[in-house]
Coordinates of C-alpha atoms in Angstrom, one line a residue:
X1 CA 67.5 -112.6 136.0
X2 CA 66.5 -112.7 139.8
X3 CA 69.5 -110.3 140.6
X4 CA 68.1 -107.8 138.2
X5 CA 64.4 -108.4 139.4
X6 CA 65.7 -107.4 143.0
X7 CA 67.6 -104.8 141.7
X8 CA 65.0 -102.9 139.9
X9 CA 62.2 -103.5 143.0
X10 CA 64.9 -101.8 145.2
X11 CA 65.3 -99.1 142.7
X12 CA 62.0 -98.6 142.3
X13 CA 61.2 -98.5 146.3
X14 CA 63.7 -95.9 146.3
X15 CA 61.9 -93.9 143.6
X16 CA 59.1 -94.1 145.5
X17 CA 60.4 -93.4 148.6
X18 CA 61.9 -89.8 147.2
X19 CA 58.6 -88.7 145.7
X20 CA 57.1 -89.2 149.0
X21 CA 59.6 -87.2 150.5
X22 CA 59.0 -84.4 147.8
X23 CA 55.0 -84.8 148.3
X24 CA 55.9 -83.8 152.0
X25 CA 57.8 -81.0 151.6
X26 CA 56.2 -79.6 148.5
X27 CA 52.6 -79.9 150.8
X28 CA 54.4 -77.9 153.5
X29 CA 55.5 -75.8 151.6
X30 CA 52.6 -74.8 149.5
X31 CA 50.4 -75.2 152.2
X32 CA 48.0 -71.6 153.0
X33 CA 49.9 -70.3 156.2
X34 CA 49.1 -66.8 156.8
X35 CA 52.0 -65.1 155.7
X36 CA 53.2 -61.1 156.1
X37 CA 53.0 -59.8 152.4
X38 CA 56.1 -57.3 152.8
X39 CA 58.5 -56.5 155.9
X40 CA 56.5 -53.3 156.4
X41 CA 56.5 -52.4 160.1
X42 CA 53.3 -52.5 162.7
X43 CA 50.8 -49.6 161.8
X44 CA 51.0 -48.4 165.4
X45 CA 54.8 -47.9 164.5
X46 CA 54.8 -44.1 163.1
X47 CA 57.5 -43.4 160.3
X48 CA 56.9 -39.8 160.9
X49 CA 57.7 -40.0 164.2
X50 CA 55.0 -37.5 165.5
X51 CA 55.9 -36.2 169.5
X52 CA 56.0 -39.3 170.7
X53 CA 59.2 -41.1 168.9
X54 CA 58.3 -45.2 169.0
X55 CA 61.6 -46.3 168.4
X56 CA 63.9 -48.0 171.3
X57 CA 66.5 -45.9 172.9
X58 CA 69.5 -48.2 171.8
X59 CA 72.2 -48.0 170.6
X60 CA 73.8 -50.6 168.4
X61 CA 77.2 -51.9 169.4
X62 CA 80.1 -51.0 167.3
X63 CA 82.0 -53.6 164.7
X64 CA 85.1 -53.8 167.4
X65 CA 82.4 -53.9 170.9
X66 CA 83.7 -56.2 173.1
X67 CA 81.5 -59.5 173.4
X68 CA 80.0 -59.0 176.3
X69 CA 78.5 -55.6 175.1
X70 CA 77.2 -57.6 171.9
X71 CA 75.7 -60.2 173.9
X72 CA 74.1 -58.0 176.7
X73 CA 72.3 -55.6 173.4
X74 CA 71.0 -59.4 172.4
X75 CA 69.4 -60.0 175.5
X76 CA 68.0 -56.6 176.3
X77 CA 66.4 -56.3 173.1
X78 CA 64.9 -60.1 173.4
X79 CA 63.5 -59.2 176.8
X80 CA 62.2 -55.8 175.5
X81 CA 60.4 -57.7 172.9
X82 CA 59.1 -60.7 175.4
X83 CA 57.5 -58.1 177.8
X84 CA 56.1 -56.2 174.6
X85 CA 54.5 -58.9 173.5
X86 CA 53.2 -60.5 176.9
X87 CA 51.6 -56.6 177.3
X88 CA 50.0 -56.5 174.1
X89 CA 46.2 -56.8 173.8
X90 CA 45.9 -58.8 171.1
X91 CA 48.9 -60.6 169.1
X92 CA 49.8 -63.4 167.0
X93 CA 52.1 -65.9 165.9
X94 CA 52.4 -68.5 163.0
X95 CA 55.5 -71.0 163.1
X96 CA 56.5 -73.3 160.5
X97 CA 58.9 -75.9 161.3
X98 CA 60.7 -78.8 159.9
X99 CA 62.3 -82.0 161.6
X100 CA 64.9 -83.2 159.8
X101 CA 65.3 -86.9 161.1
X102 CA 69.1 -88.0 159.8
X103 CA 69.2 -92.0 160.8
X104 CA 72.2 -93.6 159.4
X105 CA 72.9 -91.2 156.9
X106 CA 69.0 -90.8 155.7
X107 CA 67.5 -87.8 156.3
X108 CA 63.8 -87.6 156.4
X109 CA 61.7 -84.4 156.8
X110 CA 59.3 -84.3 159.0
X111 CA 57.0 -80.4 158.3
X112 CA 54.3 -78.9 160.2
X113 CA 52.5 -75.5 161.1
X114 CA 51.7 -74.0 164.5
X115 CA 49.0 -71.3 165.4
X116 CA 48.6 -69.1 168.0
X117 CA 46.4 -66.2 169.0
X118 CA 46.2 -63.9 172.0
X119 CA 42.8 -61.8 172.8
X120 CA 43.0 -60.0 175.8
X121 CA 43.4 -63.3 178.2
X122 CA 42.4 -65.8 176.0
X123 CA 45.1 -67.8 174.3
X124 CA 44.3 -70.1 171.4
X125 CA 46.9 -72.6 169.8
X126 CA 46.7 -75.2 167.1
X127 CA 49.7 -77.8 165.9
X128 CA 49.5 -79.8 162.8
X129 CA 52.4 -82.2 162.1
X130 CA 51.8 -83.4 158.8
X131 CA 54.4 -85.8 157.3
X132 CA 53.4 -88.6 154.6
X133 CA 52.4 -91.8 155.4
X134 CA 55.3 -93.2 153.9
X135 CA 57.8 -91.1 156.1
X136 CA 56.2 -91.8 159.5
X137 CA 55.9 -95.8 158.8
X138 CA 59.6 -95.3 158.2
X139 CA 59.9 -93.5 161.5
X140 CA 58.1 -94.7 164.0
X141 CA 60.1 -97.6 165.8
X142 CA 63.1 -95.6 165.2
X143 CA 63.2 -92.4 166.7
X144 CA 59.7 -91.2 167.1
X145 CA 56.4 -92.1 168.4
X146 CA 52.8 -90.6 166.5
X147 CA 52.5 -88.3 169.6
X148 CA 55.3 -86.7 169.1
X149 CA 55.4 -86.9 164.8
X150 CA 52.1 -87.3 163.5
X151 CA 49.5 -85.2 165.3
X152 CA 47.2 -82.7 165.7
X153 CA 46.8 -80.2 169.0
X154 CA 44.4 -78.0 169.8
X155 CA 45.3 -75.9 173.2
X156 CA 43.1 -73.1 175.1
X157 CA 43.5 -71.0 178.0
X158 CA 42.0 -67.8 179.8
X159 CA 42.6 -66.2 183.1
X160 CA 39.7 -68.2 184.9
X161 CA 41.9 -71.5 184.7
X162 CA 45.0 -72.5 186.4
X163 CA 46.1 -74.7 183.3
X164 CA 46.1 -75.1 179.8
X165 CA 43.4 -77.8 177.9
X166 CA 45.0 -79.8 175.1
X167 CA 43.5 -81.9 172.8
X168 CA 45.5 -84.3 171.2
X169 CA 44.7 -87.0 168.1
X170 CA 47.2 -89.6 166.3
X171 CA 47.2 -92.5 165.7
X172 CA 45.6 -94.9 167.9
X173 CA 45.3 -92.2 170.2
X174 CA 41.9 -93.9 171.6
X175 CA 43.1 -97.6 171.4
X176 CA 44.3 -99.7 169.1
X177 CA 42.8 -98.8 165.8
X178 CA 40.8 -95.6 166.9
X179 CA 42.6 -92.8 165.6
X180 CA 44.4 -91.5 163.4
X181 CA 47.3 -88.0 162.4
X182 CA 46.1 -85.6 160.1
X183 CA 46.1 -85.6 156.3
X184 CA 46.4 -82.7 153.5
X185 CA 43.8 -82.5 151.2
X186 CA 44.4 -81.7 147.9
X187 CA 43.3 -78.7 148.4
X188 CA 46.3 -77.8 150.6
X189 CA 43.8 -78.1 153.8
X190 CA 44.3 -80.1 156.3
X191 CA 41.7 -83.0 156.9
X192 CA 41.5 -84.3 161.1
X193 CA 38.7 -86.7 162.7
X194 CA 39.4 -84.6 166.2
X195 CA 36.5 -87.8 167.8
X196 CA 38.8 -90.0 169.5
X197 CA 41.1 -86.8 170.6
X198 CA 42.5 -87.3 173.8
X199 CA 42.1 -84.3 176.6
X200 CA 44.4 -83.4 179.1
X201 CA 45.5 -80.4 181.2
X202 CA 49.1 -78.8 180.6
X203 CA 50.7 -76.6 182.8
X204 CA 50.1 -73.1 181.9
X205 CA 53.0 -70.6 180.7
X206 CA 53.2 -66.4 180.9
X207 CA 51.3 -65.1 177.8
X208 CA 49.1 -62.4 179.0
X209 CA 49.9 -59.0 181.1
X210 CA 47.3 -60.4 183.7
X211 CA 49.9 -63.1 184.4
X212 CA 53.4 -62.6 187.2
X213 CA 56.7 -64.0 185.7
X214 CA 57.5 -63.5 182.3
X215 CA 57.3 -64.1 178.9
X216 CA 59.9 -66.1 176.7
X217 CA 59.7 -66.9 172.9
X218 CA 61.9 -69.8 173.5
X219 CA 62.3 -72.3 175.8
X220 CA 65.6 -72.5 175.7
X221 CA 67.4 -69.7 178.2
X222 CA 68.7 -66.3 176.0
X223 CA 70.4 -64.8 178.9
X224 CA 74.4 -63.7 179.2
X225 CA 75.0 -67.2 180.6
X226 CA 74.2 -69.3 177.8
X227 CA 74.6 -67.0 174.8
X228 CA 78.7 -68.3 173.2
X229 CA 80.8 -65.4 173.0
X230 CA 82.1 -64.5 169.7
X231 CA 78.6 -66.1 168.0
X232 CA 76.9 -62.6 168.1
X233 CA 76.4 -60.5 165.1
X234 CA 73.6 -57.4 164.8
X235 CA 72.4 -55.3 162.1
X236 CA 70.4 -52.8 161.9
X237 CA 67.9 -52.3 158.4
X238 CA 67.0 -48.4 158.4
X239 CA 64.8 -49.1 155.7
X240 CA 62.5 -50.9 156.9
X241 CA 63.4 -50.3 160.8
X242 CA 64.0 -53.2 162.9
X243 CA 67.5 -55.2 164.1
X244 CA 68.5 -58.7 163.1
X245 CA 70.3 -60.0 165.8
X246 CA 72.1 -63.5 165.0
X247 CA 73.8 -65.8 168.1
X248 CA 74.1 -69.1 169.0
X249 CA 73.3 -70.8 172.3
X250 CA 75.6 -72.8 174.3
X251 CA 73.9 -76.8 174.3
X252 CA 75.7 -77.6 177.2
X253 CA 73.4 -75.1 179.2
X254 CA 70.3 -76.2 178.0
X255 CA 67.3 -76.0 181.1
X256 CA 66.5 -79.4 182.3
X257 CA 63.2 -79.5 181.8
X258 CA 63.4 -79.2 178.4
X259 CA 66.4 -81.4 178.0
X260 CA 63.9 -83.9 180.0
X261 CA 61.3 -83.4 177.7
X262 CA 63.9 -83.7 174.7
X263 CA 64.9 -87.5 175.7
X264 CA 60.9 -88.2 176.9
X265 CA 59.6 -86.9 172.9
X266 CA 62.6 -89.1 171.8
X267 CA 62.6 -92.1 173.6
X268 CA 66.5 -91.6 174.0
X269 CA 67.5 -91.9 177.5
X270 CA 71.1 -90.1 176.4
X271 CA 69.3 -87.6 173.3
X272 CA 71.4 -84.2 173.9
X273 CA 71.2 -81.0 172.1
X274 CA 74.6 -80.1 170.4
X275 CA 74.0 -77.0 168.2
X276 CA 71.4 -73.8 169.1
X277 CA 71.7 -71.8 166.4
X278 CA 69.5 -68.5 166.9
X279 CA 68.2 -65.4 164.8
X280 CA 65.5 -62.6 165.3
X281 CA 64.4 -59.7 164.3
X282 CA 63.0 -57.1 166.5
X283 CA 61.2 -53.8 165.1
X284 CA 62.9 -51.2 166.6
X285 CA 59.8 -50.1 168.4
X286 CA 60.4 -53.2 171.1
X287 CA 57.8 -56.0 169.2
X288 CA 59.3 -59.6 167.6
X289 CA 59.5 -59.8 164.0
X290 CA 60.6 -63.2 163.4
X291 CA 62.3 -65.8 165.6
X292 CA 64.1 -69.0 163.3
X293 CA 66.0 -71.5 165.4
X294 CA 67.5 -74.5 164.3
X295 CA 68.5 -76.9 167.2
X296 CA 70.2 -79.9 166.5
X297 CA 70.6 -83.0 169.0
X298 CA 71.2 -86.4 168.4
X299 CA 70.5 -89.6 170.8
X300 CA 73.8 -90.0 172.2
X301 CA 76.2 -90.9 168.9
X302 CA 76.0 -89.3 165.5
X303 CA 73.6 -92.4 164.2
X304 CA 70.6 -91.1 165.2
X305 CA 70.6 -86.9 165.0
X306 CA 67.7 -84.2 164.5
X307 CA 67.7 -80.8 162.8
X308 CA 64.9 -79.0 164.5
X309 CA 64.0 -76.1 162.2
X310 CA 61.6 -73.1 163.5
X311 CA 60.3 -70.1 161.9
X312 CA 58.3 -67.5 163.6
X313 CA 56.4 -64.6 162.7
X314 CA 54.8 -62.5 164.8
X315 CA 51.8 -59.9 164.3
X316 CA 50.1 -57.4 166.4
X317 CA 47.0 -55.6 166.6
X318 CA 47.2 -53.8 163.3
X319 CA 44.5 -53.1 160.7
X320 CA 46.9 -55.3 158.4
X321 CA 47.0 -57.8 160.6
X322 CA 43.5 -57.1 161.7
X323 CA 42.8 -61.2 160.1
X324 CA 45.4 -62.8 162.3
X325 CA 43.0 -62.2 165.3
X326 CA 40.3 -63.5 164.3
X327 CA 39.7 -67.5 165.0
X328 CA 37.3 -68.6 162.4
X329 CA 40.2 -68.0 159.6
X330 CA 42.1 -70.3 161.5
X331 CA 40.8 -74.3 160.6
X332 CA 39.6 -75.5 163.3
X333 CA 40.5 -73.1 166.3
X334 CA 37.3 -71.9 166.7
X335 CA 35.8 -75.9 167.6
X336 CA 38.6 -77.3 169.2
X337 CA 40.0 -74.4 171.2
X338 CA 37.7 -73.9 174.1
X339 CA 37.1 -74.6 177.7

């Protein structure tokens, strides 16, 4: 009778566990993240094609190019699309991601939303990672800290400081007891006590034309060094008129600051990326479309792995778009992002 007992609490923890787990996703998922309605191209992009032709003067390798003509198109177009985008007056982007934590064969998702917004030299970000109670008590002691898997950020920047200001709240972020990671509401909102946030100063990274250096989506490095040969494949949709460029990186040749910052966010001394799998696509006027990575690393053996799983949009200063710019429609930028 006691065997049966025990077996029917474990069953039902596990029943438990798995409609947490949906909860999660189906939150993410469903949650209101600005989203481009159809894969129309930029307004400023002219189908017409008046005198002035937008389009990029590039030519598409062949099926039988070699594979360092496929991989030097990749990077070309990628830095095309970086400098665009660092020039641009006003622009966009909206990332939702997923970390998959796999610990000894569980595999526990772990979703959350990013923000940004350029305007002129003002740069405004948010972060909300947003996993269920449930999941993060699970976590936490494993393989991941509040900081790093429960939080909200709110970032800002402009060209009169040297750095960037983050504020930061999780979970007894302010001492023990005095703080707390964001919730969603029912409503599909997102519900965060920012009073205990903690403030700190960030180094500060190209985004604007005002800026010397450069921009990058990514902090991993697209270049011809790290891109693995044979990986590369590129399309071109005339429909709707912009590439889609897949590749992989090579983990081995991963920059060691962000390894560094891999194994600090971890809390594995040994944590190593092992798979950098890449896609964008890139209007064929020069501007991002989309950017989805999914980077996996484990801690040193395979009991303790990560699928990291990000999808970016981008917008520009279009009248479609013209919402995207604005940071009241954006919860909480508008209070939390400033000097």
């Amino acid at each position: 009778m006691a065997k049966r007992l025990r077996t029917a609490i474990v069953a039902l923890v596990l029943i438990v566990v798995v409609l947490v787990v949906i909860t999660a996703v189906y939150n993410f998922l469903n949650y209101d993240v600005p989203d481009r309605e159809s894969p129309d191209a930029p307004a400023y992009f002219d189908p017409t094609f008046g005198e002035d032709d937008p389009r990029l003067d590039l030519e598409v390798p062949a099926a039988d190019a070699s594979d360092a003509e496929k991989i030097a198109f990749v990077v070309e177009l990628y830095n095309i699309a970086c400098e665009n985008y660092k020039q641009a007056e006003k622009a966009a982007f909206q990332v939702q991601y997923m970390t998959n934590m796999q610990i000894g064969g569980g595999n526990m998702p772990i979703p959350g939303t990013r923000y940004s917004v350029k305007d002129g030299d003002k740069k405004y970000y948010l972060d909300f990672c947003v996993p269920s109670q449930e999941i993060i008590d699970a976590v936490v002691g494993l393989a991941a800290e509040p900081a790093t898997s429960h939080y909200a950020e709110a970032q800002y920047t402009d060209s009169t400081m040297d750095y960037v200001i983050s504020r930061k709240v999780y979970e007894d972020c302010g001492g023990e007891g005095v703080g707390a990671g964001p919730l969603y509401l029912e409503d599909g909102s997102i519900s965060v006590d920012w009073t205990p946030a903690v403030e700190t100063q960030l180094p500060k990274t190209v985004y604007a034309a005002y800026q010397e250096g450069d921009f990058r989506h990514t902090d991993h490095d697209v270049s011809v060094d790290t891109i693995i040969p044979g990986s590369v494949t590129i399309e071109y949709n005339e429909e709707f008129g912009y590439y889609i460029c897949d590749f992989k990186l090579d983990p081995n040749k991963v920059p060691e600051a962000l390894l560094a910052k891999l194994r600090a966010d971890s809390g594995f001394a040994n944590a190593r990326y092992t798979d950098l799998q890449e896609s964008m696509t890139i209007w064929d006027s020069g501007y991002f479309r989309n950017y989805h990575a999914i980077d996996t690393w484990d801690a040193g053996s395979s009991f303790i792995a990560s699928v990291l799983d990000f999808d970016t949009t981008y917008y520009f200063n279009t009248v479609e778009d013209a919402d995207k710019f604005d940071i009241a429609n954006y919860q909480y930028m508008a209070e939390m992002c400033h000097k």
